[in-house]
Short mmCIF file of N, CA and C in Angstrom, two decimals:
data_model
loop_
_atom_site.label_atom_id
_atom_site.label_comp_id
_atom_site.label_asym_id
_atom_site.label_seq_id
_atom_site.Cartn_x
_atom_site.Cartn_y
_atom_site.Cartn_z
N MET V 1 0.84 -1.18 0.00
CA MET V 1 0.00 0.00 0.00
C MET V 1 0.89 1.24 0.00
N SER V 2 0.69 2.10 -0.98
CA SER V 2 1.51 3.31 -1.05
C SER V 2 0.91 4.39 -0.17
N THR V 3 1.72 5.36 0.16
CA THR V 3 1.26 6.48 0.98
C THR V 3 1.57 7.77 0.24
N ILE V 4 1.10 8.86 0.79
CA ILE V 4 1.40 10.16 0.22
C ILE V 4 2.87 10.46 0.46
N GLU V 5 3.54 10.98 -0.55
CA GLU V 5 4.96 11.30 -0.42
C GLU V 5 5.19 12.23 0.76
N ALA V 6 6.33 12.06 1.40
CA ALA V 6 6.67 12.89 2.55
C ALA V 6 6.70 14.35 2.15
N GLY V 7 6.08 15.18 2.93
CA GLY V 7 6.07 16.62 2.68
C GLY V 7 5.01 17.06 1.68
N LYS V 8 4.28 16.12 1.09
CA LYS V 8 3.25 16.49 0.12
C LYS V 8 1.96 16.80 0.86
N ASN V 9 1.37 17.91 0.56
CA ASN V 9 0.15 18.36 1.21
C ASN V 9 -1.04 17.61 0.62
N PRO V 10 -1.97 17.11 1.47
CA PRO V 10 -3.16 16.44 0.94
C PRO V 10 -3.98 17.33 0.02
N ARG V 11 -3.87 18.63 0.21
CA ARG V 11 -4.61 19.56 -0.65
C ARG V 11 -4.00 19.66 -2.05
N ASP V 12 -2.80 19.09 -2.25
CA ASP V 12 -2.24 19.01 -3.59
C ASP V 12 -2.87 17.86 -4.36
N ILE V 13 -3.48 16.91 -3.66
CA ILE V 13 -4.14 15.77 -4.30
C ILE V 13 -5.62 16.06 -4.51
N ILE V 14 -6.30 16.55 -3.46
CA ILE V 14 -7.70 16.94 -3.56
C ILE V 14 -7.72 18.41 -3.94
N LEU V 15 -8.00 18.70 -5.20
CA LEU V 15 -7.85 20.07 -5.70
C LEU V 15 -9.03 20.96 -5.32
N LYS V 16 -10.26 20.50 -5.59
CA LYS V 16 -11.43 21.31 -5.26
C LYS V 16 -12.68 20.46 -5.37
N PRO V 17 -13.77 20.88 -4.72
CA PRO V 17 -15.03 20.15 -4.88
C PRO V 17 -15.65 20.46 -6.24
N VAL V 18 -16.34 19.48 -6.79
CA VAL V 18 -17.05 19.66 -8.06
C VAL V 18 -18.44 20.16 -7.72
N THR V 19 -18.85 21.27 -8.33
CA THR V 19 -20.14 21.87 -8.00
C THR V 19 -21.03 21.94 -9.23
N THR V 20 -21.26 20.79 -9.84
CA THR V 20 -22.19 20.72 -10.96
C THR V 20 -23.58 20.41 -10.42
N GLU V 21 -24.58 20.51 -11.28
CA GLU V 21 -25.94 20.21 -10.87
C GLU V 21 -26.06 18.77 -10.38
N LYS V 22 -25.40 17.85 -11.08
CA LYS V 22 -25.45 16.44 -10.70
C LYS V 22 -24.76 16.19 -9.36
N SER V 23 -23.58 16.80 -9.16
CA SER V 23 -22.86 16.58 -7.90
C SER V 23 -23.59 17.20 -6.72
N LEU V 24 -24.27 18.32 -6.93
CA LEU V 24 -25.05 18.92 -5.85
C LEU V 24 -26.25 18.05 -5.49
N ALA V 25 -26.84 17.37 -6.48
CA ALA V 25 -27.94 16.44 -6.20
C ALA V 25 -27.43 15.24 -5.42
N LEU V 26 -26.21 14.79 -5.71
CA LEU V 26 -25.63 13.65 -4.99
C LEU V 26 -25.33 14.00 -3.54
N MET V 27 -25.09 15.27 -3.24
CA MET V 27 -24.82 15.69 -1.86
C MET V 27 -26.01 15.38 -0.96
N ASP V 28 -27.23 15.44 -1.50
CA ASP V 28 -28.41 15.10 -0.71
C ASP V 28 -28.39 13.63 -0.30
N LEU V 29 -27.69 12.80 -1.06
CA LEU V 29 -27.57 11.37 -0.76
C LEU V 29 -26.33 11.07 0.08
N GLY V 30 -25.57 12.12 0.44
CA GLY V 30 -24.36 11.93 1.24
C GLY V 30 -23.15 11.58 0.41
N LYS V 31 -23.17 11.89 -0.89
CA LYS V 31 -22.03 11.60 -1.76
C LYS V 31 -21.41 12.92 -2.21
N TYR V 32 -20.11 13.01 -2.08
CA TYR V 32 -19.39 14.24 -2.41
C TYR V 32 -18.40 13.96 -3.52
N THR V 33 -18.32 14.87 -4.50
CA THR V 33 -17.45 14.69 -5.65
C THR V 33 -16.33 15.73 -5.59
N PHE V 34 -15.11 15.27 -5.83
CA PHE V 34 -13.95 16.14 -5.78
C PHE V 34 -13.14 16.03 -7.06
N GLU V 35 -12.54 17.14 -7.48
CA GLU V 35 -11.55 17.12 -8.56
C GLU V 35 -10.22 16.77 -7.93
N VAL V 36 -9.54 15.76 -8.49
CA VAL V 36 -8.30 15.28 -7.90
C VAL V 36 -7.17 15.37 -8.91
N ASP V 37 -5.95 15.35 -8.42
CA ASP V 37 -4.76 15.36 -9.26
C ASP V 37 -4.78 14.13 -10.15
N PRO V 38 -4.62 14.29 -11.47
CA PRO V 38 -4.69 13.13 -12.37
C PRO V 38 -3.58 12.11 -12.12
N ARG V 39 -2.50 12.49 -11.47
CA ARG V 39 -1.41 11.55 -11.19
C ARG V 39 -1.63 10.76 -9.91
N ALA V 40 -2.65 11.13 -9.13
CA ALA V 40 -2.91 10.47 -7.85
C ALA V 40 -3.64 9.15 -8.07
N ASN V 41 -3.27 8.14 -7.25
CA ASN V 41 -3.99 6.87 -7.32
C ASN V 41 -5.05 6.84 -6.22
N LYS V 42 -5.82 5.74 -6.17
CA LYS V 42 -6.91 5.65 -5.20
C LYS V 42 -6.43 5.72 -3.76
N THR V 43 -5.31 5.10 -3.50
CA THR V 43 -4.79 5.08 -2.14
C THR V 43 -4.41 6.48 -1.68
N GLU V 44 -3.76 7.24 -2.55
CA GLU V 44 -3.38 8.62 -2.20
C GLU V 44 -4.63 9.48 -1.98
N ILE V 45 -5.66 9.27 -2.81
CA ILE V 45 -6.90 10.03 -2.65
C ILE V 45 -7.54 9.68 -1.31
N LYS V 46 -7.57 8.39 -0.97
CA LYS V 46 -8.15 7.95 0.30
C LYS V 46 -7.44 8.58 1.48
N ILE V 47 -6.11 8.54 1.47
CA ILE V 47 -5.33 9.08 2.58
C ILE V 47 -5.51 10.59 2.69
N ALA V 48 -5.55 11.29 1.54
CA ALA V 48 -5.74 12.74 1.55
C ALA V 48 -7.11 13.10 2.14
N LEU V 49 -8.16 12.38 1.75
CA LEU V 49 -9.49 12.66 2.29
C LEU V 49 -9.55 12.36 3.79
N GLU V 50 -8.89 11.29 4.22
CA GLU V 50 -8.86 10.99 5.65
C GLU V 50 -8.17 12.10 6.44
N ARG V 51 -7.10 12.64 5.90
CA ARG V 51 -6.37 13.70 6.60
C ARG V 51 -7.14 15.01 6.62
N ILE V 52 -7.80 15.35 5.51
CA ILE V 52 -8.51 16.63 5.42
C ILE V 52 -9.80 16.60 6.24
N PHE V 53 -10.60 15.53 6.11
CA PHE V 53 -11.92 15.50 6.72
C PHE V 53 -12.03 14.57 7.93
N GLY V 54 -10.94 13.90 8.31
CA GLY V 54 -10.99 13.03 9.48
C GLY V 54 -11.88 11.81 9.28
N VAL V 55 -11.82 11.19 8.11
CA VAL V 55 -12.62 10.01 7.82
C VAL V 55 -12.09 8.83 8.62
N ARG V 56 -13.01 8.06 9.18
CA ARG V 56 -12.61 6.89 9.98
C ARG V 56 -12.43 5.68 9.10
N LYS V 57 -11.65 4.73 9.58
CA LYS V 57 -11.39 3.47 8.88
C LYS V 57 -12.61 2.56 8.96
N GLY V 58 -12.62 1.52 8.10
CA GLY V 58 -13.69 0.53 8.13
C GLY V 58 -13.68 -0.23 9.45
N LYS V 59 -14.84 -0.63 9.89
CA LYS V 59 -15.00 -1.27 11.19
C LYS V 59 -14.83 -2.79 11.06
N PRO V 60 -13.99 -3.39 11.91
CA PRO V 60 -13.88 -4.85 11.89
C PRO V 60 -15.13 -5.49 12.49
N TYR V 61 -15.47 -6.68 12.04
CA TYR V 61 -16.62 -7.39 12.54
C TYR V 61 -16.37 -8.89 12.53
N ARG V 62 -17.15 -9.62 13.30
CA ARG V 62 -17.01 -11.07 13.38
C ARG V 62 -17.96 -11.73 12.40
N THR V 63 -17.47 -12.80 11.76
CA THR V 63 -18.31 -13.58 10.87
C THR V 63 -18.29 -15.03 11.33
N ARG V 64 -19.05 -15.85 10.68
CA ARG V 64 -19.08 -17.27 11.01
C ARG V 64 -17.72 -17.91 10.79
N ASN V 65 -16.97 -17.41 9.83
CA ASN V 65 -15.68 -18.00 9.47
C ASN V 65 -14.49 -17.28 10.07
N GLY V 66 -14.69 -16.34 10.96
CA GLY V 66 -13.58 -15.62 11.56
C GLY V 66 -13.86 -14.14 11.63
N ILE V 67 -12.83 -13.35 11.46
CA ILE V 67 -12.95 -11.89 11.55
C ILE V 67 -12.86 -11.30 10.15
N GLY V 68 -13.78 -10.43 9.82
CA GLY V 68 -13.77 -9.71 8.56
C GLY V 68 -13.52 -8.25 8.80
N LYS V 69 -13.59 -7.45 7.76
CA LYS V 69 -13.37 -6.02 7.90
C LYS V 69 -14.15 -5.32 6.80
N ARG V 70 -14.88 -4.29 7.18
CA ARG V 70 -15.59 -3.50 6.19
C ARG V 70 -14.58 -2.72 5.37
N LYS V 71 -14.90 -2.45 4.14
CA LYS V 71 -13.99 -1.73 3.27
C LYS V 71 -13.79 -0.30 3.77
N ASP V 72 -12.54 0.19 3.68
CA ASP V 72 -12.26 1.56 4.07
C ASP V 72 -11.68 2.35 2.90
N VAL V 73 -11.92 1.88 1.69
CA VAL V 73 -11.42 2.56 0.49
C VAL V 73 -12.39 3.67 0.12
N LYS V 74 -11.86 4.85 -0.10
CA LYS V 74 -12.66 5.98 -0.54
C LYS V 74 -12.22 6.39 -1.93
N ARG V 75 -13.15 6.80 -2.73
CA ARG V 75 -12.85 7.22 -4.09
C ARG V 75 -13.13 8.70 -4.22
N ALA V 76 -13.07 9.20 -5.43
CA ALA V 76 -13.29 10.63 -5.64
C ALA V 76 -14.73 11.02 -5.29
N ILE V 77 -15.68 10.08 -5.38
CA ILE V 77 -17.03 10.34 -4.90
C ILE V 77 -17.12 9.70 -3.53
N VAL V 78 -17.31 10.51 -2.51
CA VAL V 78 -17.27 10.06 -1.13
C VAL V 78 -18.68 10.03 -0.57
N THR V 79 -19.07 8.91 0.05
CA THR V 79 -20.37 8.77 0.67
C THR V 79 -20.22 8.89 2.18
N VAL V 80 -21.01 9.77 2.80
CA VAL V 80 -20.96 9.98 4.24
C VAL V 80 -22.26 9.43 4.83
N ARG V 81 -22.15 8.51 5.80
CA ARG V 81 -23.33 7.88 6.39
C ARG V 81 -24.17 8.87 7.17
N GLU V 82 -23.53 9.61 8.09
CA GLU V 82 -24.26 10.53 8.95
C GLU V 82 -23.64 11.91 8.86
N GLY V 83 -24.46 12.93 8.94
CA GLY V 83 -23.96 14.29 8.97
C GLY V 83 -23.48 14.75 7.60
N THR V 84 -22.72 15.82 7.63
CA THR V 84 -22.20 16.41 6.40
C THR V 84 -20.75 16.78 6.60
N ILE V 85 -20.07 17.08 5.51
CA ILE V 85 -18.73 17.63 5.59
C ILE V 85 -18.77 19.00 4.93
N ASP V 86 -18.00 19.92 5.45
CA ASP V 86 -18.01 21.30 4.95
C ASP V 86 -16.98 21.43 3.84
N ILE V 87 -17.43 21.28 2.58
CA ILE V 87 -16.49 21.37 1.46
C ILE V 87 -16.35 22.79 0.94
N PHE V 88 -17.25 23.69 1.34
CA PHE V 88 -17.19 25.05 0.86
C PHE V 88 -16.62 26.03 1.87
N GLY V 89 -16.29 25.54 3.09
CA GLY V 89 -15.79 26.41 4.15
C GLY V 89 -14.35 26.80 3.92
N ASP V 90 -13.76 27.40 4.93
CA ASP V 90 -12.37 27.85 4.90
C ASP V 90 -11.47 26.64 4.80
N GLN V 91 -10.67 26.56 3.74
CA GLN V 91 -9.81 25.41 3.51
C GLN V 91 -8.34 25.80 3.61
N ALA V 92 -8.02 26.66 4.53
CA ALA V 92 -6.64 27.12 4.67
C ALA V 92 -5.76 26.11 5.32
#
């Protein structure tokens, strides 16, 4: 699993929120769309979003066959279960 290069700001990967009519409609469903650096991979995007918005990891759970884990991969379209994230606020 790769990580964000040392000294690289997560805001260099997550460039800005997308504010189209479709993306604004998705916000009502808890899905947020971001413009990202084209050179960034999914793992870098996930780590950058976790650092900027404090996203929690997937929760481990028990199954009949042992211990499983919910997925903690985030993509450029982010779904939030509860509450909202402030994508238009001060991003300094």
